Every structure is written in C-alpha cells, then in structure tokens.
Short mmCIF file of C-alpha atoms and ligand atoms in Angstrom, two decimals:
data_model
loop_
_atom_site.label_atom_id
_atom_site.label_comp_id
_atom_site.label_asym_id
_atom_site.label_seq_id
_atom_site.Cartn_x
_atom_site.Cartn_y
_atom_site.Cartn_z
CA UNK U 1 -0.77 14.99 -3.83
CA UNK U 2 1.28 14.62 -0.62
CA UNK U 3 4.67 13.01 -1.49
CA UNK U 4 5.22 9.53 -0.10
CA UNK U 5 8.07 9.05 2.35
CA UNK U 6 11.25 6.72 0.95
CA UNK U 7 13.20 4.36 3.46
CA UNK U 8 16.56 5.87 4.98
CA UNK U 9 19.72 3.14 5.89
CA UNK U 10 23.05 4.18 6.75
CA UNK U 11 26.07 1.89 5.26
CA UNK U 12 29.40 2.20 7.92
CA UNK U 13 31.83 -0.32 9.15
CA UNK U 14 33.12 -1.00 12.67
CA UNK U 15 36.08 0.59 11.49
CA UNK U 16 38.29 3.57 12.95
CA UNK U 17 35.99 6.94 13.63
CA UNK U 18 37.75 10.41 12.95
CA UNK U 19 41.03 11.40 13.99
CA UNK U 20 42.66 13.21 11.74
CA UNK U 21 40.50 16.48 11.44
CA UNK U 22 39.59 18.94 14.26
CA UNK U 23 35.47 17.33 14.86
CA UNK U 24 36.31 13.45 15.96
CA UNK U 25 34.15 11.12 16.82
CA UNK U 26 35.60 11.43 20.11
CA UNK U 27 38.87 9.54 20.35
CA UNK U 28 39.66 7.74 17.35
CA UNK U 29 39.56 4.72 19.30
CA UNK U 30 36.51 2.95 18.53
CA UNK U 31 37.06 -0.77 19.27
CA UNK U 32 34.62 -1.08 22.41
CA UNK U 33 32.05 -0.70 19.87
CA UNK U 34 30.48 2.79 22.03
CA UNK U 35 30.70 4.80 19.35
CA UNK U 36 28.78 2.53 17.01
CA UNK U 37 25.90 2.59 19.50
CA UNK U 38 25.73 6.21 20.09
CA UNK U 39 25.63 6.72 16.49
CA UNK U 40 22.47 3.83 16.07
CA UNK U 41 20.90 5.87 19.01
CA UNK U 42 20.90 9.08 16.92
CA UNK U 43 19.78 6.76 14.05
CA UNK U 44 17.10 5.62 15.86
CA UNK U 45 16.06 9.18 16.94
CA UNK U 46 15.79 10.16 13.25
CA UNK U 47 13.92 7.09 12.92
CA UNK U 48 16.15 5.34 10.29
CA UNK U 49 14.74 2.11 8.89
CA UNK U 50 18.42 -0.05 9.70
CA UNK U 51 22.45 0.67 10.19
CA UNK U 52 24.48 -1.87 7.88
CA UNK U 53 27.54 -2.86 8.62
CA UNK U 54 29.67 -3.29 6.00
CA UNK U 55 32.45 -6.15 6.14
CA UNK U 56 35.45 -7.59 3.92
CA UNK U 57 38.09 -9.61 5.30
CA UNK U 58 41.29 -8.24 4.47
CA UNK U 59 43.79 -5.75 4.55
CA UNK U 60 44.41 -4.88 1.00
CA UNK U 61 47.46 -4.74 -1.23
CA UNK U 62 46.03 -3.39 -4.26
CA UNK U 63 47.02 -0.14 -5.11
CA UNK U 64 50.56 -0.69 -5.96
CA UNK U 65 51.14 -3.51 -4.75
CA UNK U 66 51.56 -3.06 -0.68
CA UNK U 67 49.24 -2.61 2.33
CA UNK U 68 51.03 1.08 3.55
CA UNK U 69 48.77 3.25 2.56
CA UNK U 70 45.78 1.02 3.26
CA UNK U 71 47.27 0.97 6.97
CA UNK U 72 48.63 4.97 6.85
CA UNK U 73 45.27 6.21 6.09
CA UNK U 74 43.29 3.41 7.35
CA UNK U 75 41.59 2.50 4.16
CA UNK U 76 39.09 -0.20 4.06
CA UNK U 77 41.08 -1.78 7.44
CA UNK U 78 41.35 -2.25 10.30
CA UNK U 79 37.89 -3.30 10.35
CA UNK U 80 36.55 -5.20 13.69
CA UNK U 81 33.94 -8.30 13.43
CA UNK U 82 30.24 -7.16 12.57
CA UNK U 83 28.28 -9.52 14.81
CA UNK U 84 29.22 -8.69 18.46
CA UNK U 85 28.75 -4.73 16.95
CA UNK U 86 25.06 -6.06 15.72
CA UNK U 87 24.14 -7.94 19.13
CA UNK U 88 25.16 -4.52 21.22
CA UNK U 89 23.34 -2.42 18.87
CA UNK U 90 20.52 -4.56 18.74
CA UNK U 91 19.71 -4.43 22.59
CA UNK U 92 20.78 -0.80 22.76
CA UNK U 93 17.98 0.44 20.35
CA UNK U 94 14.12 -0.83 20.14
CA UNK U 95 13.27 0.41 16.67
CA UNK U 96 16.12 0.55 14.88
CA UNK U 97 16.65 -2.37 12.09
CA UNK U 98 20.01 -4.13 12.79
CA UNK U 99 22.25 -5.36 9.40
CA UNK U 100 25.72 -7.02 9.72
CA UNK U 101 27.44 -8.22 6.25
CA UNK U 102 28.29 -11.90 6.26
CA UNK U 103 30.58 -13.59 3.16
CA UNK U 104 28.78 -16.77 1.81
CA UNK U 105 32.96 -17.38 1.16
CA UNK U 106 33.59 -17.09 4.65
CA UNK U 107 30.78 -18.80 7.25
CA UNK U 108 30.02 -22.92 6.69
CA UNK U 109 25.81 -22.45 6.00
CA UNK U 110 25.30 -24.14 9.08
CA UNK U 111 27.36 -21.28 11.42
CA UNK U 112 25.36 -18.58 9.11
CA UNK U 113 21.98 -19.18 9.44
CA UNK U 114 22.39 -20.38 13.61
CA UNK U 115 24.41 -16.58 13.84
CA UNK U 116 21.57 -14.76 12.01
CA UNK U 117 19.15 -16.70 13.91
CA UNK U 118 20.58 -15.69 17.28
CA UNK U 119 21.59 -12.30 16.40
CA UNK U 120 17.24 -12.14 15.41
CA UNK U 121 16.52 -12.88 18.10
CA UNK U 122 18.85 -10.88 20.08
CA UNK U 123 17.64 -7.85 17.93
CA UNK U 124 13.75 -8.96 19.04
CA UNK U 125 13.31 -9.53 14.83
CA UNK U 126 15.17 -6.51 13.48
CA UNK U 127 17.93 -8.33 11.98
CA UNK U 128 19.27 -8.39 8.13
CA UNK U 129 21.74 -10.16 6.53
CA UNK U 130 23.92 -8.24 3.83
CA UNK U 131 24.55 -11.49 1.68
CA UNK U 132 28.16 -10.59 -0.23
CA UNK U 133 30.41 -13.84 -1.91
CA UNK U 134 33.42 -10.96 -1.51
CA UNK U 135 35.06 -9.51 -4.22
CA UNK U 136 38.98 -9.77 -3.16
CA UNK U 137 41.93 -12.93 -3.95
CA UNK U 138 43.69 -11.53 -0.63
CA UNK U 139 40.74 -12.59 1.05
CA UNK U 140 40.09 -15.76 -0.54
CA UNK U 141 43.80 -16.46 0.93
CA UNK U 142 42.39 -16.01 4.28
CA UNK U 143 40.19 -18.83 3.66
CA UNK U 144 42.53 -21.48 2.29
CA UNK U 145 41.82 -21.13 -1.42
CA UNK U 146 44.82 -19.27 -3.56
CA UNK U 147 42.35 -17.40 -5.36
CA UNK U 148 38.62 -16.14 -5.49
CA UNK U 149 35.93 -18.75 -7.53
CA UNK U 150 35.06 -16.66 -10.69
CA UNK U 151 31.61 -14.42 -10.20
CA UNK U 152 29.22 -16.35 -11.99
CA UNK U 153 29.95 -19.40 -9.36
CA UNK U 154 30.41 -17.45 -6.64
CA UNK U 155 26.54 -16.24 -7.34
CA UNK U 156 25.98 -19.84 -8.21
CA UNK U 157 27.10 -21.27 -4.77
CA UNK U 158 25.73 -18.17 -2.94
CA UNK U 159 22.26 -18.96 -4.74
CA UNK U 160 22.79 -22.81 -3.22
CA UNK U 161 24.24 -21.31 0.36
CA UNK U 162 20.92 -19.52 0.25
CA UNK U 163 18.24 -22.38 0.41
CA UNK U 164 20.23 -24.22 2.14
CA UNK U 165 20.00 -21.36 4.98
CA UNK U 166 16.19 -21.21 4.55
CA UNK U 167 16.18 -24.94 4.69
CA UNK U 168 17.58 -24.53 8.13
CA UNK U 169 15.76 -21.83 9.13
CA UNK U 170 12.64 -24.09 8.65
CA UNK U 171 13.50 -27.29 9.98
CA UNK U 172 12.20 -26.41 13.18
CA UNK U 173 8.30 -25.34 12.89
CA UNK U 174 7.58 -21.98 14.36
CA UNK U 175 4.97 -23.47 16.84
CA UNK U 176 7.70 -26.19 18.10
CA UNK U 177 8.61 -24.45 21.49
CA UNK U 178 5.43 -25.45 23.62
CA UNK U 179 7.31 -24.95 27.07
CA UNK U 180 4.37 -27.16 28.24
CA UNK U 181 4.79 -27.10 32.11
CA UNK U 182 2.20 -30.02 32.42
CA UNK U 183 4.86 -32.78 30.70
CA UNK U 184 7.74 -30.70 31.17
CA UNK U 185 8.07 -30.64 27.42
CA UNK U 186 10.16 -27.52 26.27
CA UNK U 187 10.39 -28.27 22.34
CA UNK U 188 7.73 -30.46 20.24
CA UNK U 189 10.37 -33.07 18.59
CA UNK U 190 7.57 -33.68 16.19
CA UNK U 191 7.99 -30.48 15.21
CA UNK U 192 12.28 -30.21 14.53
CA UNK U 193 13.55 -32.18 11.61
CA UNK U 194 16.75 -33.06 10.13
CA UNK U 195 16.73 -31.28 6.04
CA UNK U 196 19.04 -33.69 4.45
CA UNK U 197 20.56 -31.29 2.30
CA UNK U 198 22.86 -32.39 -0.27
CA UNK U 199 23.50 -29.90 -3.10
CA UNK U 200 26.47 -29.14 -5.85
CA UNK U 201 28.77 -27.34 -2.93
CA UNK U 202 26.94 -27.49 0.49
CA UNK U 203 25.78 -30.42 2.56
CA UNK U 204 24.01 -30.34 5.73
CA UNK U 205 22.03 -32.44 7.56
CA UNK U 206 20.25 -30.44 10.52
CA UNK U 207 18.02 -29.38 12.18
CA UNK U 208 19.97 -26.38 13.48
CA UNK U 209 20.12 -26.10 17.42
CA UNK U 210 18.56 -23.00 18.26
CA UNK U 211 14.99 -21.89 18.04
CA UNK U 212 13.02 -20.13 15.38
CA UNK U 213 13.90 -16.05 15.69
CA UNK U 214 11.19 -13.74 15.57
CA UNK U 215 11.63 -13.30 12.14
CA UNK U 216 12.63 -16.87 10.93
CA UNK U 217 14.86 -15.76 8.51
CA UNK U 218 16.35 -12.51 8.48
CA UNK U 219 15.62 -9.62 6.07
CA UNK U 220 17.91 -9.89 3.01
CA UNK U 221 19.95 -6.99 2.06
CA UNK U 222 22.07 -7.44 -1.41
CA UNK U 223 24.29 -5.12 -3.57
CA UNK U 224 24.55 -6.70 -6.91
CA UNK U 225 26.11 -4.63 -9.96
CA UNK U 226 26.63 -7.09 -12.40
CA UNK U 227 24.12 -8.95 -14.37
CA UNK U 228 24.37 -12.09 -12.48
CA UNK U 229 24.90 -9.96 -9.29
CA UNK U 230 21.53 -8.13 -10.10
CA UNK U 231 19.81 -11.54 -10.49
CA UNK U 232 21.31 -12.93 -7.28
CA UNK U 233 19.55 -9.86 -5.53
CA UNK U 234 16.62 -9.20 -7.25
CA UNK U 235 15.40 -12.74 -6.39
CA UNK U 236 16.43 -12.86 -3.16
CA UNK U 237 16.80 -9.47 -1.50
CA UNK U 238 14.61 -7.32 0.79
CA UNK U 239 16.42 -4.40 0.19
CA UNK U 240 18.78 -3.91 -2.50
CA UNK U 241 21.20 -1.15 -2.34
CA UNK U 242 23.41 0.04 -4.50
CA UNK U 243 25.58 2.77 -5.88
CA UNK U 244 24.71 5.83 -7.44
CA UNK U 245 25.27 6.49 -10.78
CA UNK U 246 23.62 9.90 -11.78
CA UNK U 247 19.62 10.05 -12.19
CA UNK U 248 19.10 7.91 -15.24
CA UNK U 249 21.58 5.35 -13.74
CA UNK U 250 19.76 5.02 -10.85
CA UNK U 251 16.44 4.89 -12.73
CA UNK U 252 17.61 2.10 -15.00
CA UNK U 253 19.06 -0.02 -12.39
CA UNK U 254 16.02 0.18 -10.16
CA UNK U 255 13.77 -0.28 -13.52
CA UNK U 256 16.45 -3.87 -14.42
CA UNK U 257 16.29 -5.55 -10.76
CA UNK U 258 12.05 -4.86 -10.54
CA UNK U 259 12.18 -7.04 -14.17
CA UNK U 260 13.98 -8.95 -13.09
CA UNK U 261 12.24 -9.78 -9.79
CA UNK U 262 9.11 -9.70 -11.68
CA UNK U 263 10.43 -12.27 -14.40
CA UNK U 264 11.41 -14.70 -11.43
CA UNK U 265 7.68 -14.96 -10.37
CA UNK U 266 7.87 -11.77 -7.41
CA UNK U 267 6.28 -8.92 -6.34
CA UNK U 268 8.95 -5.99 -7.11
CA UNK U 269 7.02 -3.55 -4.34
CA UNK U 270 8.64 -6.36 -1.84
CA UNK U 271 11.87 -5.33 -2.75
CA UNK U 272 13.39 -1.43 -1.14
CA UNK U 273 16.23 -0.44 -3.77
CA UNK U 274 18.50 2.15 -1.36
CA UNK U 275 21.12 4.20 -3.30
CA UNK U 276 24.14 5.11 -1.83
CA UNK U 277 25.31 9.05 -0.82
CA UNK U 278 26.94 10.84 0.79
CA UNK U 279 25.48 14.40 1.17
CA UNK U 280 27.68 17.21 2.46
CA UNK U 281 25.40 19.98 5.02
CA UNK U 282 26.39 23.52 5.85
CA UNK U 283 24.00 26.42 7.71
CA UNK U 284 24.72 27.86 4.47
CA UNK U 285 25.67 26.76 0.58
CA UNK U 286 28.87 28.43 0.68
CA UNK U 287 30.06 26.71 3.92
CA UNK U 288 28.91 22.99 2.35
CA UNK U 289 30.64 23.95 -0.30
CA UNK U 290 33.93 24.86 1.42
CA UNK U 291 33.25 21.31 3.47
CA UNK U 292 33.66 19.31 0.26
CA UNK U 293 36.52 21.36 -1.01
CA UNK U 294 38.69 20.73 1.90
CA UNK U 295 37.91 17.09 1.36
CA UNK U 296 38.47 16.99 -1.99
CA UNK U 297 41.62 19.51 -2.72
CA UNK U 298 43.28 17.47 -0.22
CA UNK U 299 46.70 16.73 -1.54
CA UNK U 300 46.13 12.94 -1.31
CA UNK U 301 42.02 12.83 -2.35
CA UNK U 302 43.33 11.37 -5.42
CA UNK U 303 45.60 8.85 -4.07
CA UNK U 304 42.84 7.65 -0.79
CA UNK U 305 40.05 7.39 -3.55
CA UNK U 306 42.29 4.81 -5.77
CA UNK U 307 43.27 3.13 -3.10
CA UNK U 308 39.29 2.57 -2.06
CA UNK U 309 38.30 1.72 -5.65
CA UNK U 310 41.39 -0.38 -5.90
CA UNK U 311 40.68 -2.42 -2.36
CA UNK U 312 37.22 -3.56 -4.06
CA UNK U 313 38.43 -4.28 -7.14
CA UNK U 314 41.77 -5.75 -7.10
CA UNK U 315 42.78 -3.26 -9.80
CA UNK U 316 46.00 -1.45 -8.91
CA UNK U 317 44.93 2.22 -9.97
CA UNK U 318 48.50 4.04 -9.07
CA UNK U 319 49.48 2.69 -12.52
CA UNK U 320 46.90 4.71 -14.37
CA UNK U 321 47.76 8.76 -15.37
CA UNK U 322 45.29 10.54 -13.07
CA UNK U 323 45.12 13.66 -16.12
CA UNK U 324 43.99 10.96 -18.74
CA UNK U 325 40.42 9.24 -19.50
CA UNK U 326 40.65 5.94 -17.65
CA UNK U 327 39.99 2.64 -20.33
CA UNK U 328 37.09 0.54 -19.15
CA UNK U 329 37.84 -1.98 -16.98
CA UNK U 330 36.42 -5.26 -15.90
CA UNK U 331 36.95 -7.28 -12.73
CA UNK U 332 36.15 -10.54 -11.44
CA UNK U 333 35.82 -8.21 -7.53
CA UNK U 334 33.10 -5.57 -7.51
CA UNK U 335 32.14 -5.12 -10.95
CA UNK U 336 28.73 -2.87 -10.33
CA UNK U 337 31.24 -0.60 -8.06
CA UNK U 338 34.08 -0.30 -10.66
CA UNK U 339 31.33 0.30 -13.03
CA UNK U 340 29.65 3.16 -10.92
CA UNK U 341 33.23 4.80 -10.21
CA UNK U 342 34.51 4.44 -13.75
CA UNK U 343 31.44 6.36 -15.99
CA UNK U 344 32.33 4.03 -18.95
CA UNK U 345 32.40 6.84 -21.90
CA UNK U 346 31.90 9.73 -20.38
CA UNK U 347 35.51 10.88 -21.54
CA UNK U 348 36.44 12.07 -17.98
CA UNK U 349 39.54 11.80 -16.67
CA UNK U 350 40.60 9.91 -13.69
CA UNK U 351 41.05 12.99 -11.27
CA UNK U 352 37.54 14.02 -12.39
CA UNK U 353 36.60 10.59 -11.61
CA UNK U 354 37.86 10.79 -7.81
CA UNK U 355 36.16 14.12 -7.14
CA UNK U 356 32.54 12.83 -9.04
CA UNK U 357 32.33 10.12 -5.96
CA UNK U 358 33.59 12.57 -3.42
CA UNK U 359 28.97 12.56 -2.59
CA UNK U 360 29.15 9.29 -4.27
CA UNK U 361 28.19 9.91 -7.76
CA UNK U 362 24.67 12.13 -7.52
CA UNK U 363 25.22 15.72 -7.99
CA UNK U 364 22.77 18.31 -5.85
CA UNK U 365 23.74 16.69 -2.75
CA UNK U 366 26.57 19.47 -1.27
CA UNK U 367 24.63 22.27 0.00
CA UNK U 368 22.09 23.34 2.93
CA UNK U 369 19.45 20.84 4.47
CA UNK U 370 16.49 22.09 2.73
CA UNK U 371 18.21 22.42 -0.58
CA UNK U 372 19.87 18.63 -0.18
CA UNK U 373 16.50 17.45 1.08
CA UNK U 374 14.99 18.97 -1.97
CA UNK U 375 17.07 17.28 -4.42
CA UNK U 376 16.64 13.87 -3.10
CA UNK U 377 12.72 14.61 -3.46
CA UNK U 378 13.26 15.09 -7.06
CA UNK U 379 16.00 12.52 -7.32
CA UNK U 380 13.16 9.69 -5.62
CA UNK U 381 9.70 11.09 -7.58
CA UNK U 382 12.04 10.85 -11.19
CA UNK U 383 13.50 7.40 -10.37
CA UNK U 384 9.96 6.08 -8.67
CA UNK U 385 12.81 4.44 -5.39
CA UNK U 386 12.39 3.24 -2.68
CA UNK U 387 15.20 5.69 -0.80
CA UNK U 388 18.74 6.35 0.13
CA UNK U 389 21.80 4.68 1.99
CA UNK U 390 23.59 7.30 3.11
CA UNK U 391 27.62 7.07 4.08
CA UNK U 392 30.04 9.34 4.60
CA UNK U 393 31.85 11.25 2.39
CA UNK U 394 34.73 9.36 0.20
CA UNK U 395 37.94 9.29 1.88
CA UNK U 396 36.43 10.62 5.26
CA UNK U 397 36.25 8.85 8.22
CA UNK U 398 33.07 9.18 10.29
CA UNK U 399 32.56 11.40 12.67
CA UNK U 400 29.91 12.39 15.25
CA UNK U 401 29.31 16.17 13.55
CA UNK U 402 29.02 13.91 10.30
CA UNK U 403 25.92 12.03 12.31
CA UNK U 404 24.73 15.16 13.44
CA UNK U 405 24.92 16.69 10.09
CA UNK U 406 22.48 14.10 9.18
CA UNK U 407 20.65 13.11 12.04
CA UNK U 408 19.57 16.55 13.14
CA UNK U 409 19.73 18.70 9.92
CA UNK U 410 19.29 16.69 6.97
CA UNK U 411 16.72 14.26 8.47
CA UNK U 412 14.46 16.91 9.81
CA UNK U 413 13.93 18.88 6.54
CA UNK U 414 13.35 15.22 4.46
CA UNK U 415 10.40 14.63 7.48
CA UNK U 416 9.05 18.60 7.18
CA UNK U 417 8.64 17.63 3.57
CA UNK U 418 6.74 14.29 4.16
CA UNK U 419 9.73 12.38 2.67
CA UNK U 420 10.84 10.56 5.27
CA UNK U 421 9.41 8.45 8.34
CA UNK U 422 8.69 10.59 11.65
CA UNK U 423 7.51 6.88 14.32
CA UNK U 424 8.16 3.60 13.95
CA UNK U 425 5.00 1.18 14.12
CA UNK U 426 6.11 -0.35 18.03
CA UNK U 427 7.31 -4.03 17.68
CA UNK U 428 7.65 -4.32 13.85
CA UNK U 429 10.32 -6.52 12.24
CA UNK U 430 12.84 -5.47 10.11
CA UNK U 431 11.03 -6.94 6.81
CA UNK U 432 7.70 -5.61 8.04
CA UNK U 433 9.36 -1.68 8.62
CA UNK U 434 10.58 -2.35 5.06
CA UNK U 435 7.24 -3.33 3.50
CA UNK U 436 4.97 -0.09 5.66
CA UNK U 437 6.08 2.09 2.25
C1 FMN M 1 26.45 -0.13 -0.78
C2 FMN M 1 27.25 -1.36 -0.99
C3 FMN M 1 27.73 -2.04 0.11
C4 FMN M 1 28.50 -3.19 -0.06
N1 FMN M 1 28.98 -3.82 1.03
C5 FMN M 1 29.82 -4.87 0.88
C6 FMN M 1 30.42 -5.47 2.02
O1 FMN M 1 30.20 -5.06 3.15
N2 FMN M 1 31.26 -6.51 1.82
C7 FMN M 1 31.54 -7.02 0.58
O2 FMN M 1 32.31 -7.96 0.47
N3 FMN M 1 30.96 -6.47 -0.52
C8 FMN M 1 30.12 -5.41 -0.38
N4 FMN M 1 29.56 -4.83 -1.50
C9 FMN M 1 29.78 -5.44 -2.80
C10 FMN M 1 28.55 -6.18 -3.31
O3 FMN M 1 28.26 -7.29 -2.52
C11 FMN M 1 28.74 -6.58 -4.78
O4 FMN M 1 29.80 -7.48 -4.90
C12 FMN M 1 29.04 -5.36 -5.62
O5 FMN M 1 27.96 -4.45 -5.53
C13 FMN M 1 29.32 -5.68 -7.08
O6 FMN M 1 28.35 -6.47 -7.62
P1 FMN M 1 28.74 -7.83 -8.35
O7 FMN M 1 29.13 -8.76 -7.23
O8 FMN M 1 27.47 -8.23 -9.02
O9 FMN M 1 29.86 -7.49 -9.27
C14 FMN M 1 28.78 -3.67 -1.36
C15 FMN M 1 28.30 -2.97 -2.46
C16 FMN M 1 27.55 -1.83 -2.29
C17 FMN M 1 27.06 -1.11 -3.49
#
C-alpha cells in the first residue's frame, strides 16, 4: 500500500531573523516584512499547506523577574503585528494558506471577524485564524485588566467570542452582492441583517460592513493542551496543532481531541492535528549532529530555553536547580506547553529537560533528509496524524539556510516517499487544501 501524504505548516513569528551566527537571514533586520515573504515563497515552492504566525503581546518579565534577557537575546520579543505580515504574504503567494494568531483577549469580536474577513479576502480564501485567549498577566496589563481571567473562562468567553464571530460572518448572505447594473443595486439589503447578539461577555448588534470573503469564515487553527483547551479546539478547530511529546504522547493527544470532536456531534477526519518540530538536516549524520550540538552546548542553551518556557508560562524557571528533577508544575498560562516541556515523572532533570526540546520533544529528527523523512513516516503511520508544524530549532532564530534546510532537503525526500503534497489543486481555500487528505 502506497503511504498517504500528511499536511506540512510552518509555525514562525514576525520576529527578528538570524544575526548572531555566521548563515543570517540576510540582515537581521526584518521589519519590512521581505524576509517573511521570501520565506512563504520557498514555502509555497515546497508546496506547504499554510505559514502561521505566531503572536503574544508582550515583552516578558518572567524569568527572574526582568525583561534583559528577553531583550539581550531577543526571546519571544520584539515581535511586529501579524496582519499587515498576512495581507503581504497573502498577495505574494497563490497557493500558499495564510494564518495570523489573533487573542480573543485582545480584538472587540466585531474588529476580529471584519479583520479576518478582509484579510480572506485579501488572501483570495486562504486565510486561518489561530484562535489563542493568551496565556500571560503582563499582557493582560496591556489590555487594562491587572491580571489574566482564569483558563476555564477565558475558554468560556473565547467559546462565546466564537459564535458571535460566525454570527457576523453570516449576517450578510453569500449571494447579497448582486452588483446589478440594471438598478444600480450593489448589495441586496434584503439580504444583510443586524444579529442582535447579546451573550454573558459580548454584545453586538451588526451586520458587519464588509462583504462575505471567499471563505466566509476563516479556517480555524487552535493549540489547546489542557482539558478545557482540548475541548475549545476539538470543537472548533480546522487544524489543531500542538506540541510534541514523544510517540505515545502524540498518539494519545490526537486519539483525546478526535473523542472529543466526535462526542460534540463532528466528524474528527475534518479536523488536521499538526505536531510541532523542529528537525535538524546535515549532507551527512555526523554534520546534523554537530548542528544540534553547537546549539545545544551553547553556554546559555540552558538559560534561552527557561527563559522561552518561562515567557509562556509565567513561571520564573532561574529559581529552579538546572542538575535536579524539576516538581510538576501547573499554570493558569500555557498549561499543554509546560506540560510538553516538563515530562511529568520521567525523573529527568531540568538541563535534560532543555536539551529534550532542543527538536521539540520527538527524538529521530537530527540527522540526514532521508533518515529525518523516514522517521516522521513512522512517527505519522504509528500515531494515524494528520502531519507536522515544523519551527525552528529552540533558542535559534530563523534563518534562510534553516528554510533551505527544509524547503529543499527535507521536503523533497518526504515527497520521493509519497508523504507529502507535490501541487496544489489551483484556487482551493484554505479549509478545502486541509480537507484533500
Ligand atoms: C504550536 C503552538 C503555537 C501557539 N501559538 C500561540 C500564539 O501564537 N499565541 C498565544 O498566545 N498562544 C499560542 N499558543 C498557546 C495555545 O494557544 C494554548 O494556550 C496552549 O497550547 C496551552 O493550552 P491551554 O490554553 O489549553 O493551556 C500556541 C501553542 C502551540 C502548541
């Protein structure tokens, strides 16, 4: 039996590109947004289902206590605005599905859905939404509230925030532009209507003011860890992704959010679950090898990794012993992160920790293309997924031999295998690209 080919995203930020190691990404100065398009370009050449653009909306203070090394190292910040990043890459690609991350915190429902809507439309249908509530108190602060709603209402109001969107997304029919040149009618008003929505924590009236995208609504994307996370997504998402947490991790979350989906009255084949990594390529094993070393034997590997976990969390990891099992922890930020990072019983100490997340958290994945490819074969036909989001390495910054790395080595030997997509179907949305395999 031929294999069947799994979905490929990619997970970055608009955030700073490599500068500190001899391969850039050409300048270090990424803010006009170029780099971000050359890299969707080589996306789209490797025919990559979507790019997702990752977002929070802070500079963090967690890991003891100050933002230096978040700024010295430029950890999780600075970090520019996802949209205008999603409308350039949207009309410099054809194919290419287009996701920006937008807080339910953050965006009134009404500024939401008429941004996804235009960015749709903009992206001729490709568009997704990565719904997040955020996960941080600093950034809560940036919003006028002195700290973050606790998860389960966060979820709550996100689940609200949700139909509400859809709500708006409908009020105008899709056949209500008629541009009828006879009357000089452009929209049917018969056909736009107010939605009168009045819930727990949103109210909105409508109809929004702009017309229906290709899509309507936009493909969902959703990373929920926790249990109420993993409900949030299951019955709304597209595409889930989420982090890897060895084989049988990955096998029972995928096997928990189909249930789940399946419980709530859906079809679970609707639904792509992408697991995050970050595989490290060489021409040879030995040279991916000495790739992840110099990444990871870095003097301060230890201290960038903590620092990431900690931005996330709001868990200030310099106060643990990095030669000592870490306790388990709980959080009311990302819980399903902190619980993929932190291998609750494994015994392993918190250096061991860093360096398991260095390909985030799925061994097999440091070596030549055909071996890596090979592995995530194996890794898909034992879990039964959907595919991978890959990133880059932890601690690294991006860089264009990191895109080229993937784009023109690993890529290749997944599609000589059969594993992943080698043409796009011409004009398909972002939801119907998802839903081919
Ligand atoms: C691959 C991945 C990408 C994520 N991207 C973001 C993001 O861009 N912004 C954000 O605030 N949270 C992001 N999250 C956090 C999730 O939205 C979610 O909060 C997290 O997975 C923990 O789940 P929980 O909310 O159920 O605890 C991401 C999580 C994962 C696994």
């Amino acid at each position: 039996m031929s294999p069947r080919p799994f979905h490929l995203g990619w997970f970055t930020n608009f955030a700073v590109d490599e500068w500190t190691k001899p391969f850039t990404g050409g300048g270090g100065d990424p803010w006009d947004g170029a780099f971000y398009v050359d890299m969707a370009k080589a996306m789209e050449r490797a025919c990559f289902d979507y790019i997702m653009l990752e977002d929070t909306l802070m500079i963090s203070e967690a890991y003891g206590g100050t933002n230096e090394i978040y700024l010295k190292h430029n950890i999780m910040g600075p970090k520019a605005d996802p949209s205008p990043m999603a409308a350039l890459i949207g009309a410099s690609t054809t194919n290419l599905g287009v996701v920006a991350t937008f807080s339910t915190m953050a965006y009134p429902p009404f500024m939401l859905a008429r941004l996804c809507s235009t960015l749709d439309s903009i992206c001729k249908g490709r568009f997704g939404w990565n719904i997040v509530t955020t996960g941080e108190d600093l950034a809560a602060e940036n919003f006028g509230m002195d700290k973050l709603p606790p998860r389960q209402e966060r979820y709550d109001m996100a689940d609200e925030y949700v139909e509400l969107c859809k709500q708006l997304w409908g009020s105008w029919d899709p056949d209500a532009v008629v541009r009828d040149l006879d009357s000089g009618t452009y929209a049917d008003a018969s056909k736009v209507r107010p939605i009168h929505f009045e819930g727990k924590y949103f109210k909105s009236r409508g109809p929004l003011n702009c017309v229906p995208s290709p899509q309507v609504r936009p493909a969902f994307v959703q990373a929920g860890g926790s249990p109420r996370g993993r409900q949030f997504a299951a019955m709304t998402a597209d595409s889930i992704i989420a982090p890897s947490m060895g084989v049988a991790g990955l096998k029972a979350y995928r096997d928990d959010v189909r249930a789940r989906a399946a419980a709530g009255g859906r079809d679970p084949d609707e639904i792509k679950v992408l697991f995050v990594v970050a595989p490290i390529l060489g021409e040879s094993e030995e040279e991916a090898k000495a790739k992840a070393a110099r990444i990871v034997d870095a003097p301060d590997y230890c201290e960038k990794a903590l620092a990431l976990v900690a931005a996330i969390t709001d868990i200030d990891f310099s106060t643990f012993d990095l030669d000592a099992p870490l306790p388990h922890l709980t959080t009311n930020g990302e819980q399903g992160s902190l619980d993929a990072f932190q291998q609750s019983g494994s015994g392993k100490t918190l250096r061991q920790l860093c360096a398991d997340q260095l390909a985030r958290g799925l061994d097999g994945l440091i070596g030549t293309p055909d071996q890596v490819a090979e592995r995530m074969g194996e890794v898909m036909a034992e879990v039964g997924g959907d595919g991978f989001l890959i990133t880059r390495p932890f601690t690294a910054n991006i860089s264009r031999q990191y895109i080229n790395d993937i784009c023109e080595g690993l890529v290749p030997a997944l599609q000589r295998r059969g594993l992943a997509r080698t043409r796009y179907t011409p004009g398909a949305t972002l939801r119907q690209m998802l839903r081919e395999f």
